[in-house]
Coordinates of C-alpha atoms in Angstrom, one line a residue:
M170 CA 0.0 0.1 0.0
A171 CA 2.9 2.1 0.5
T172 CA 3.3 2.7 -3.4
A173 CA -0.4 3.7 -3.8
D174 CA -1.2 5.9 -6.6
Y175 CA -4.6 7.4 -6.4
V176 CA -6.7 8.8 -9.1
V177 CA -6.8 12.3 -7.2
N178 CA -2.9 12.3 -7.6
G179 CA -3.1 11.6 -11.4
G180 CA -2.8 7.9 -11.4
P181 CA -4.4 5.4 -13.7
V182 CA -8.1 4.6 -13.5
P183 CA -9.2 1.9 -11.0
V184 CA -10.8 -1.2 -12.4
A185 CA -14.6 -1.6 -12.1
D186 CA -14.6 -4.4 -9.6
Q187 CA -12.3 -2.9 -7.1
K188 CA -13.6 -2.6 -3.4
D189 CA -12.0 0.6 -2.6
P190 CA -12.5 3.0 -5.6
R191 CA -9.7 5.2 -4.6
W192 CA -7.1 2.6 -4.7
V193 CA -5.4 1.4 -8.0
N194 CA -2.6 -0.9 -8.5
P195 CA 0.7 1.1 -9.2
P196 CA 1.5 1.3 -12.9
L197 CA 3.4 -1.6 -14.5
V198 CA 4.4 0.7 -17.3
E199 CA 5.5 4.3 -17.0
K200 CA 3.0 6.9 -18.1
G201 CA 3.1 8.3 -21.7
Q202 CA 4.2 4.8 -23.3
T203 CA 2.5 3.7 -26.3
Y204 CA 2.6 0.1 -28.1
E205 CA 4.9 1.9 -30.6
S206 CA 7.4 3.4 -28.0
V207 CA 7.5 0.2 -26.2
T208 CA 8.4 -1.9 -29.3
E209 CA 10.7 0.8 -30.5
S210 CA 12.7 0.8 -27.2
I211 CA 13.0 -3.1 -26.9
C212 CA 13.7 -3.8 -30.5
A213 CA 16.4 -1.2 -30.5
I214 CA 18.6 -3.2 -28.4
N215 CA 18.7 -6.0 -31.0
E216 CA 18.7 -4.0 -34.0
Q217 CA 22.1 -2.3 -33.3
E218 CA 24.6 -2.8 -36.1
V219 CA 27.5 -5.2 -35.2
Q220 CA 30.0 -2.4 -35.8
K221 CA 28.0 -0.3 -33.1
T222 CA 28.0 -3.0 -30.5
P223 CA 28.6 -1.2 -27.1
T224 CA 31.9 -1.4 -25.7
A225 CA 30.7 -2.4 -22.4
W226 CA 28.9 -5.4 -23.9
L227 CA 32.1 -6.4 -25.9
F228 CA 34.4 -6.1 -22.7
S229 CA 31.8 -8.1 -20.7
F230 CA 31.5 -10.8 -23.4
F231 CA 35.4 -11.1 -23.5
I232 CA 35.8 -11.7 -19.9
S233 CA 32.8 -14.0 -19.9
A234 CA 33.9 -16.0 -22.9
S235 CA 37.4 -16.4 -21.6
L236 CA 36.2 -17.6 -18.2
A237 CA 33.9 -20.1 -20.1
G238 CA 37.0 -21.1 -22.2
M239 CA 38.8 -21.7 -19.1
F240 CA 36.0 -23.9 -17.8
S241 CA 36.3 -26.1 -20.9
A242 CA 39.9 -26.4 -20.6
L243 CA 39.7 -27.5 -16.8
I244 CA 37.0 -30.1 -17.9
A245 CA 39.4 -31.5 -20.6
Y246 CA 42.2 -31.4 -17.9
L247 CA 39.9 -33.2 -15.7
I248 CA 38.8 -35.9 -18.1
F249 CA 42.6 -36.7 -19.3
T250 CA 44.0 -36.5 -15.7
G251 CA 41.3 -37.8 -13.4
V252 CA 39.1 -36.6 -10.5
G253 CA 42.2 -36.4 -8.5
V254 CA 42.7 -32.9 -9.6
W255 CA 39.7 -31.9 -7.4
G256 CA 40.1 -31.8 -3.6
N257 CA 37.4 -34.7 -3.3
T258 CA 38.8 -37.1 -0.9
S259 CA 37.4 -40.0 1.0
P260 CA 34.7 -39.9 2.5
I261 CA 34.2 -36.3 1.0
F262 CA 33.3 -37.7 -2.5
W263 CA 30.7 -34.9 -3.1
A264 CA 32.4 -31.5 -2.7
F265 CA 32.7 -28.4 -5.2
P266 CA 31.1 -30.3 -8.2
I267 CA 27.7 -31.2 -6.4
V268 CA 27.8 -27.8 -4.5
N269 CA 28.0 -26.1 -7.8
F270 CA 25.2 -28.2 -9.3
V271 CA 22.8 -27.8 -6.6
F272 CA 23.5 -24.0 -6.6
W273 CA 23.0 -23.6 -10.2
V274 CA 19.8 -25.7 -10.3
G275 CA 18.5 -23.5 -7.4
I276 CA 19.3 -20.4 -9.5
G277 CA 17.4 -21.8 -12.5
H278 CA 14.1 -22.1 -10.1
A279 CA 12.8 -18.5 -10.4
G280 CA 12.4 -18.4 -14.3
T281 CA 9.8 -20.9 -14.5
L282 CA 8.2 -19.8 -11.1
I283 CA 7.7 -16.2 -12.5
S284 CA 6.5 -17.4 -15.9
A285 CA 4.3 -20.3 -14.9
I286 CA 3.0 -20.0 -11.4
L287 CA 2.6 -16.2 -11.5
F288 CA 0.9 -16.5 -14.9
I289 CA -1.7 -18.9 -13.6
F290 CA -2.5 -16.6 -10.7
R291 CA -2.6 -13.6 -13.3
Q292 CA 0.2 -11.6 -11.6
N293 CA 0.5 -9.0 -14.4
W294 CA 3.7 -7.7 -12.9
R295 CA 5.6 -10.7 -14.2
T296 CA 5.3 -9.6 -17.7
S297 CA 8.4 -7.2 -17.7
I298 CA 10.7 -9.5 -16.1
N299 CA 9.7 -13.0 -17.1
R300 CA 11.8 -13.1 -20.1
F301 CA 15.0 -12.3 -18.1
A302 CA 14.1 -14.9 -15.7
E303 CA 13.2 -17.6 -18.2
A304 CA 16.6 -16.9 -20.1
M305 CA 18.4 -17.2 -16.5
T306 CA 16.8 -20.5 -15.9
I307 CA 17.8 -22.2 -19.2
F308 CA 21.5 -21.0 -18.8
A309 CA 21.7 -21.9 -15.1
V310 CA 20.3 -25.4 -15.9
V311 CA 23.1 -25.7 -18.7
C312 CA 25.6 -24.9 -16.0
A313 CA 24.1 -27.2 -13.4
G314 CA 23.9 -30.0 -15.8
T315 CA 27.6 -29.9 -16.6
F316 CA 28.6 -30.9 -13.0
P317 CA 27.0 -34.5 -12.6
G318 CA 28.2 -35.3 -16.1
I319 CA 31.9 -34.6 -15.3
H320 CA 31.4 -35.8 -11.6
I321 CA 31.5 -39.5 -12.7
G322 CA 35.3 -38.9 -13.9
R323 CA 35.6 -41.4 -16.8
V324 CA 32.7 -39.9 -19.0
W325 CA 33.3 -42.7 -21.5
F326 CA 31.8 -45.0 -18.9
A327 CA 28.7 -43.1 -18.3
Y328 CA 26.6 -45.9 -19.6
F329 CA 27.4 -47.8 -16.6
L330 CA 24.9 -45.6 -14.9
F331 CA 22.1 -47.3 -16.9
P332 CA 20.8 -50.9 -16.0
L333 CA 22.2 -52.5 -19.2
P334 CA 22.0 -56.1 -19.4
T335 CA 25.7 -57.2 -19.1
T336 CA 27.9 -59.5 -17.3
H337 CA 31.3 -58.1 -17.7
L338 CA 30.5 -55.2 -15.2
Y339 CA 29.9 -57.7 -12.2
M340 CA 27.5 -55.1 -11.0
W341 CA 23.8 -54.0 -11.6
P342 CA 23.3 -50.0 -11.3
N343 CA 20.4 -49.3 -9.1
F344 CA 18.0 -47.8 -11.2
R345 CA 15.9 -46.7 -8.4
S346 CA 18.7 -44.4 -7.0
P347 CA 17.7 -40.8 -6.1
L348 CA 20.6 -39.8 -8.3
L349 CA 18.6 -41.0 -11.3
W350 CA 15.3 -39.5 -10.1
D351 CA 17.5 -36.2 -10.3
V352 CA 18.5 -36.8 -14.0
F353 CA 14.9 -37.2 -15.0
A354 CA 13.6 -34.2 -12.9
V355 CA 16.3 -31.8 -14.0
G356 CA 16.0 -33.2 -17.6
T357 CA 12.3 -32.7 -17.6
Y358 CA 12.5 -29.3 -16.0
A359 CA 15.1 -28.1 -18.5
S360 CA 13.0 -29.4 -21.6
V361 CA 9.8 -27.9 -20.5
S362 CA 11.6 -24.6 -19.4
L363 CA 13.2 -24.4 -22.9
V364 CA 9.8 -25.0 -24.7
F365 CA 8.0 -22.5 -22.3
W366 CA 10.9 -19.8 -23.0
Y367 CA 11.0 -20.1 -26.7
M368 CA 7.1 -20.3 -27.1
G369 CA 6.8 -17.1 -25.3
M370 CA 9.2 -15.3 -27.6
I371 CA 7.5 -16.4 -30.9
P372 CA 5.4 -13.0 -31.2
D373 CA 8.3 -10.8 -30.4
L374 CA 10.5 -12.8 -32.7
A375 CA 8.0 -12.2 -35.5
T376 CA 8.1 -8.4 -34.7
L377 CA 11.9 -8.5 -35.0
R378 CA 11.5 -10.3 -38.3
D379 CA 9.0 -7.6 -39.7
R380 CA 11.4 -4.9 -38.6
A381 CA 14.5 -6.5 -39.7
N382 CA 16.7 -4.7 -42.7
G383 CA 19.2 -7.3 -43.8
K384 CA 18.4 -10.7 -45.3
I385 CA 20.4 -12.7 -42.7
R386 CA 18.3 -11.2 -39.8
Q387 CA 15.2 -11.6 -41.8
L388 CA 16.0 -15.4 -42.4
A389 CA 17.1 -16.0 -39.0
Y390 CA 14.1 -14.3 -37.2
G391 CA 11.8 -15.7 -39.7
I392 CA 12.7 -19.3 -39.1
A393 CA 12.6 -18.6 -35.2
S394 CA 9.1 -17.1 -35.6
L395 CA 7.7 -20.1 -37.3
G396 CA 5.6 -18.1 -39.7
W397 CA 3.6 -16.2 -36.8
T398 CA 1.3 -13.5 -38.4
G399 CA -0.5 -12.3 -35.2
S400 CA -3.9 -13.3 -36.6
A401 CA -6.9 -13.8 -34.2
S402 CA -6.9 -17.5 -34.7
Q403 CA -3.1 -17.9 -33.8
W404 CA -3.4 -15.8 -30.8
R405 CA -6.5 -18.1 -29.6
V406 CA -4.4 -21.2 -30.2
Y407 CA -1.2 -19.6 -28.5
E408 CA -2.8 -18.6 -25.5
K409 CA -4.6 -21.9 -25.0
A410 CA -1.2 -23.8 -25.3
Y411 CA 0.5 -21.2 -23.2
T412 CA -1.9 -21.8 -20.4
L413 CA -1.7 -25.5 -20.7
L414 CA 2.4 -25.3 -20.6
S415 CA 2.1 -23.0 -17.7
A416 CA -0.1 -25.6 -15.9
L417 CA 2.3 -28.4 -16.8
A418 CA 5.4 -26.3 -15.8
A419 CA 4.1 -25.2 -12.4
P420 CA 4.3 -28.5 -10.5
L421 CA 7.7 -28.9 -12.1
V422 CA 9.0 -25.9 -10.2
L423 CA 8.2 -27.6 -6.9
S424 CA 9.2 -31.1 -7.9
V425 CA 12.5 -30.4 -9.5
H426 CA 14.4 -29.1 -6.4
T427 CA 12.5 -31.4 -4.0
I428 CA 13.8 -34.4 -6.0
V429 CA 17.4 -32.9 -5.6
S430 CA 16.9 -32.6 -1.9
F431 CA 16.1 -36.3 -1.9
D432 CA 19.6 -37.0 -2.9
F433 CA 20.5 -36.2 0.7
A434 CA 17.3 -36.6 2.5
V435 CA 17.1 -40.4 1.8
S436 CA 20.7 -41.0 2.8
Q437 CA 21.5 -42.3 6.4
L438 CA 23.9 -39.5 7.2
P439 CA 23.3 -37.2 10.3
G440 CA 22.5 -33.8 9.0
W441 CA 21.0 -35.2 5.7
H442 CA 18.4 -37.5 6.7
T443 CA 15.7 -35.1 7.5
T444 CA 12.1 -34.6 6.2
I445 CA 12.4 -31.0 6.2
F446 CA 14.9 -30.8 3.1
P447 CA 12.1 -30.8 0.5
P448 CA 10.4 -27.6 1.5
Y449 CA 13.7 -26.1 2.7
F450 CA 15.3 -26.8 -0.7
V451 CA 12.3 -25.3 -2.6
A452 CA 12.3 -22.1 -0.5
G453 CA 15.9 -21.7 -0.7
A454 CA 15.9 -22.2 -4.6
V455 CA 13.1 -19.6 -5.2
F456 CA 15.1 -17.4 -2.8
S457 CA 18.4 -17.7 -4.7
G458 CA 16.7 -17.5 -8.1
F459 CA 14.9 -14.1 -7.4
A460 CA 18.2 -12.9 -6.0
M461 CA 20.0 -13.7 -9.2
V462 CA 17.1 -12.0 -11.2
I463 CA 17.8 -8.7 -9.2
T464 CA 21.6 -9.3 -9.8
L465 CA 21.0 -9.4 -13.7
M466 CA 18.2 -7.1 -14.0
V467 CA 19.5 -3.8 -12.2
P468 CA 22.5 -3.3 -14.4
C469 CA 20.6 -4.4 -17.5
R470 CA 17.6 -2.0 -16.7
K471 CA 20.1 0.8 -16.2
W472 CA 22.3 0.1 -19.4
Y473 CA 19.4 -0.4 -21.8
G474 CA 17.1 2.3 -20.4
L475 CA 14.5 0.0 -19.5
Q476 CA 13.1 1.8 -16.4
H477 CA 9.7 2.6 -18.4
V478 CA 8.9 -1.2 -18.6
V479 CA 10.8 -2.6 -15.6
T480 CA 9.5 0.2 -12.9
D481 CA 10.4 0.5 -9.4
Q482 CA 7.2 -1.4 -8.5
H483 CA 8.8 -4.6 -10.4
L484 CA 11.8 -4.6 -8.2
E485 CA 10.1 -3.9 -5.1
N486 CA 7.9 -6.8 -5.5
I487 CA 10.9 -9.2 -6.1
C488 CA 12.4 -7.8 -2.7
K489 CA 9.3 -8.6 -1.0
I490 CA 9.4 -12.2 -2.2
L491 CA 13.2 -12.3 -1.3
L492 CA 12.2 -11.1 2.2
A493 CA 9.5 -13.8 2.5
T494 CA 11.6 -16.7 1.4
G495 CA 14.7 -15.5 3.0
T496 CA 12.6 -15.7 6.3
M497 CA 11.6 -19.2 5.5
V498 CA 15.1 -20.2 4.8
G499 CA 16.1 -18.7 8.2
L500 CA 13.2 -20.7 9.9
G501 CA 14.5 -23.8 8.1
Y502 CA 18.0 -23.3 9.8
T503 CA 16.6 -22.9 13.2
T504 CA 14.0 -25.7 12.8
E505 CA 17.0 -28.0 11.8
F506 CA 18.7 -27.4 15.1
F507 CA 15.7 -27.6 17.1
M508 CA 14.9 -31.1 15.5
A509 CA 18.5 -32.2 16.0
W510 CA 18.3 -31.2 19.9
Y511 CA 14.6 -32.6 20.2
S512 CA 15.5 -35.9 18.6
G513 CA 18.1 -36.8 21.2
V514 CA 20.2 -38.5 18.6
A515 CA 23.8 -37.9 19.6
G516 CA 25.0 -38.1 15.9
E517 CA 22.5 -35.7 14.7
Q518 CA 23.4 -33.1 17.5
D519 CA 27.2 -33.5 16.7
A520 CA 26.5 -33.0 13.0
F521 CA 25.0 -29.6 13.9
I522 CA 27.6 -28.6 16.5
N523 CA 30.3 -29.3 13.8
R524 CA 28.5 -26.9 11.4
M525 CA 28.7 -24.0 13.9
F526 CA 32.1 -24.7 15.6
G527 CA 34.0 -27.2 13.4
L528 CA 36.5 -26.9 10.7
Q529 CA 34.0 -25.1 8.4
W530 CA 32.5 -22.5 10.7
P531 CA 33.5 -19.6 8.6
A532 CA 31.2 -21.0 5.9
Y533 CA 28.5 -21.6 8.2
Y534 CA 28.4 -18.0 9.6
T535 CA 28.6 -16.6 6.2
M536 CA 25.7 -18.6 4.9
F537 CA 23.6 -17.6 8.0
I538 CA 24.5 -13.7 7.7
C539 CA 24.0 -13.7 4.1
N540 CA 20.9 -15.6 3.9
V541 CA 19.2 -14.8 7.1
F542 CA 20.2 -11.3 8.2
M543 CA 20.7 -9.5 4.7
P544 CA 17.1 -10.0 3.2
Q545 CA 15.8 -8.5 6.6
L546 CA 17.0 -5.2 5.2
F547 CA 14.2 -5.2 2.7
W548 CA 11.8 -4.3 5.5
F549 CA 13.1 -0.7 5.0
K550 CA 11.6 1.0 2.2
K551 CA 14.9 2.7 1.4
F552 CA 16.3 -0.9 0.4
R553 CA 13.2 -1.8 -1.8
S554 CA 13.4 1.3 -3.7
T555 CA 17.1 1.9 -4.1
P556 CA 18.3 -0.2 -7.2
I557 CA 22.0 -0.2 -6.0
L558 CA 21.2 -1.2 -2.4
M559 CA 19.0 -4.2 -3.9
F560 CA 21.9 -5.2 -6.1
I561 CA 24.3 -5.4 -3.0
V562 CA 22.0 -7.4 -0.9
S563 CA 21.3 -9.7 -3.9
I564 CA 25.0 -10.5 -4.3
F565 CA 25.2 -11.3 -0.6
V566 CA 22.3 -13.5 -1.0
N567 CA 23.9 -15.4 -4.0
I568 CA 27.2 -15.8 -2.1
G569 CA 25.3 -17.1 1.1
M570 CA 23.3 -19.7 -1.0
W571 CA 26.5 -21.2 -2.5
F572 CA 27.8 -21.4 1.0
E573 CA 24.4 -23.0 2.1
R574 CA 25.1 -25.9 -0.3
Y575 CA 28.7 -26.1 0.8
V576 CA 27.9 -26.4 4.4
I577 CA 25.3 -29.1 3.7
V578 CA 27.6 -31.2 1.6
V579 CA 31.0 -30.8 3.1
T580 CA 30.6 -30.4 6.7
T581 CA 28.2 -33.5 7.0
L582 CA 30.7 -35.4 4.8
E583 CA 33.7 -34.6 7.0
R584 CA 32.2 -35.9 10.4
T585 CA 30.3 -39.1 9.2
A586 CA 29.1 -41.5 11.9
L587 CA 32.4 -43.4 11.7
P588 CA 35.0 -41.4 13.4
S589 CA 37.8 -43.5 11.9
S590 CA 37.0 -41.7 8.5
W591 CA 36.8 -38.4 9.5
N592 CA 38.7 -36.1 7.0
A593 CA 39.1 -32.5 6.1
F594 CA 38.3 -31.0 2.7
S595 CA 40.5 -28.5 1.0
P596 CA 39.6 -27.3 -2.4
T597 CA 42.3 -27.3 -5.1
W598 CA 42.8 -24.5 -7.8
V599 CA 40.9 -26.7 -10.2
D600 CA 37.7 -26.5 -7.9
Y601 CA 38.1 -22.8 -7.8
G602 CA 38.6 -22.5 -11.4
M603 CA 35.7 -24.5 -12.3
L604 CA 33.2 -22.7 -9.9
I605 CA 34.6 -19.3 -11.5
G606 CA 34.4 -20.8 -15.1
S607 CA 30.6 -21.8 -14.6
F608 CA 29.8 -18.0 -14.0
G609 CA 31.9 -17.4 -17.1
L610 CA 29.6 -19.9 -19.1
F611 CA 26.5 -18.6 -17.6
F612 CA 27.3 -14.9 -18.4
T613 CA 28.4 -15.8 -22.0
L614 CA 25.0 -17.2 -22.8
F615 CA 23.3 -14.5 -21.0
L616 CA 25.1 -11.7 -22.9
L617 CA 24.3 -13.4 -26.3
F618 CA 20.7 -13.5 -25.1
L619 CA 20.8 -9.6 -24.4
R620 CA 22.4 -9.1 -27.7
F621 CA 20.2 -11.0 -30.1
L622 CA 16.9 -11.9 -28.5
P623 CA 14.1 -9.6 -27.3
I624 CA 14.9 -9.4 -23.5
V625 CA 11.5 -8.1 -22.4
A626 CA 8.2 -9.9 -23.5
M627 CA 6.8 -6.9 -25.6
A628 CA 3.6 -8.5 -26.4
E629 CA 2.8 -9.4 -22.8
V630 CA 3.7 -5.9 -21.6
K631 CA 1.4 -4.2 -24.2
G632 CA -1.4 -6.5 -22.7
V633 CA -0.9 -4.8 -19.2
M634 CA -0.3 -1.2 -20.1
A635 CA -2.4 1.0 -17.9
H636 CA -4.5 2.6 -20.5
E637 CA -5.4 -1.0 -21.9
Q638 CA -6.5 -2.1 -18.7
A639 CA -8.6 1.0 -18.2
H640 CA -10.4 0.5 -21.6
H641 CA -10.1 -3.2 -22.1
P642 CA -9.7 -4.9 -18.6
D643 CA -10.5 -8.4 -20.1
L644 CA -8.0 -8.3 -22.7
A645 CA -5.3 -7.1 -20.5
D646 CA -6.0 -10.5 -18.3
H647 CA -5.4 -12.6 -21.5
H648 CA -2.2 -11.4 -22.9

């Protein structure tokens, strides 16, 4: 209610069924915008000549591509040398690779959540940010999928994971393992998210096709837009298909990280064997995903001048979600400690005492401060309305969420139930290089997206423009 815009102050006209006629929702597109101005401002980003590519983009792409190249080189080094180049050691066989995997899967959570669940609940504020978030999802899942693939070491024996009828292996892989559930869950999520992202772009790709000057652009956007003409019959089929796909994607948002949590929860290790992991992991994934949305959106909004479609209200809404999910994550941390104490199981209690006072105590306190205390700053209007402050908090949350996965994986494996197997984990330069390189891969893909694809869903934004809501409320609900 703090951002109320009343008619008496020149705000947009309230919808007819609103209980308080003085109250209207804050505008989702700045005043004075028309369909044409929205199209011009978004398409101009993609229509720049190659020779006029901004220096900032070229510099960022050079850095990101270099790091992605380093990532590829380290993967080749790992494959030809062996997994001994990592710091993984007995019994800490899951360390940086699985930490990075869970971190990137979590980042990929917000995109489909914003697109699917907020679409089903008719949250119009999603329209200016969903394309960003969906792209982020795809690229994060690409990064996540890399790590389980290389974690097996000898990748040419990956077929051992499948229950192939053979006798020379002297084993029968357990096809019911939660690790394989993970493969199917993440694979399904990635496939549906990719289709959902692409489908949402079709009308906007057709706009770029119709405005293209060069033959190469016309051909590329023409193929990508699948013959879209924008006729009434196409829109009718499109919207029905988009709604059905949203209904399919919504449960996937909840299921994918739930199943990732099963990798840990179904084990017998103290600190992992707990039923709180599924909701705790989902809340954490949404939390980290929205934090990354702010990390990406705040600078892009500034550099590309998108303040008229990505308004302060969009950023404030994301901050409120971060505040809510951050509080849930904090509740999860404290509930874990309570359950360990209340269970009376010595091993469980030792596991959590080790997290706070063991070898990895800096990681634990970094996690707690970044994930529990930093989001609480969003109780203050100043932090919810100042982009640079949002950006700083989001960086802390990203750091904290990576350390959360590190604490869960490493501290538990360092102190298992058998004291004679206790060991200490120390990452190598390859571990650090792959973590940094995965960010290079992510930002390389994201920068290419910014340069060549429509970064805001123009067709959907036009559907929620204030004057359209005032004159055609039904139409605004369906675009």
